[in-house]
Amino acid sequence: MARISMNDFRAEPEALLQAEVAACERVIRSGWWVLGPEVTAFEAEWAQRLAVPHVLGCGNGMDAIELGLRALGIDAGDEVITTPMTAFATVLAVLRAGAVPVLADIDPDTAMLDPASVQRCIGPRTRAIVLVHLYGQLGPVAELQRVASTQGIHLVEDCAQAHGASVGGVAAGSFGAFGAWSFYPTKNLGAVGDAGAFSTGSAELADKVRALRNYGQTVRYHHPHLGMNSRLDEIQAAILRVRLPYLDGWTARRRAIATAYGRGIDHAAVRVLPLPAEPERHVHHLFVVVCAQRERLQQHLNQLGIDALIHYPVPIHHQEPCQAIQRDPLGLLVAESHAANCLSLPCHPAMTDGQVDQVITAVNAFPA
Ligand SMILES: *Cc1c(COP(=O)(O)O)cnc(C)c1O
């Protein structure tokens, strides 16, 4: 039997593949390969999808965070509160912007920032909170908007895992000062290489990022800012335009799989992270369970032909360059425990019902 993997791009529809090949040919023949009409069109389509006025393509998700923080004027010595349970890129972007990351603890049910811990991390130098919508679930935006506005600091959204998540019809990426998007191939909306985007309601921030992504240039050969090279290329934008109409169908499939797991997984030693009351909040980038014997569960699944990965085994404060990182004075105990016990099960749109059942049966048969 074929292995059940975390992603299976080769199982995508032939019609999609054909359209992607045609899009690449169109771009190559056009002779315009970086920041051209495909990028502009994709920016408009993604902006419309999010219902935000401004989207700017950039090189990747990490750059989108750095560009946005720099556009906000955050720099040396400014503190930015974020989570230890995220891709390293989130914190690396804060560091690259010149700011000082401060880690708050997480909520055990969502593995996302705990607003009470965020509150404890706030000091006189705090300028922003980077909320990561982890595993595809929209985080505690209302609570953190309240904290941010009371303190006069910015809320920022790392949306790299949350394409299409929303609450009350309002999309992830439109709650904070800006949203940062990654279209790395494994994300819910992915390119065929690196790609990213920045979304915002502020024309001023958008203008700043437009310059910063292109060496800080405003008018050709004029550089009022020290920017970076983080441009989106035409082939990736064209691919994203072909893939975007599939996103809702893929999200629906991910939700159906997550619902089946939630109903079907029944094991005293395996806790499924609770699904939100409003299904539209979660786009199930990853389906995560918590198990005190996580390594053994992973091996058990592997032996039955099922891949399972850990997101994330090493929290940020245990990464070598981050051991002295500032943090909640009460510690990061929930993040420690989550990192030690979490396991992500396969949850991708090309999975068949049979494969979903196979995963459920395998988890339930775990000899704990
Ligand atoms: C993938 C990811 C990033 C980084 O995106 P890249 O495009 O790989 O730079 C940032 N934050 C989170 C939460 C991610 O999952």
XYZ file of N, CA and C in Angstrom, residues 143 197 247 341:
12
model
N -8.927 39.613 21.643
C -8.222 39.844 22.913
C -6.938 40.635 22.675
N 3.765 37.439 0.609
C 3.018 38.683 0.391
C 2.782 39.381 1.720
N -8.373 27.067 -3.828
C -8.149 27.154 -2.376
C -9.394 26.772 -1.565
N 5.174 17.033 23.321
C 4.085 16.054 23.155
C 3.287 16.151 21.857
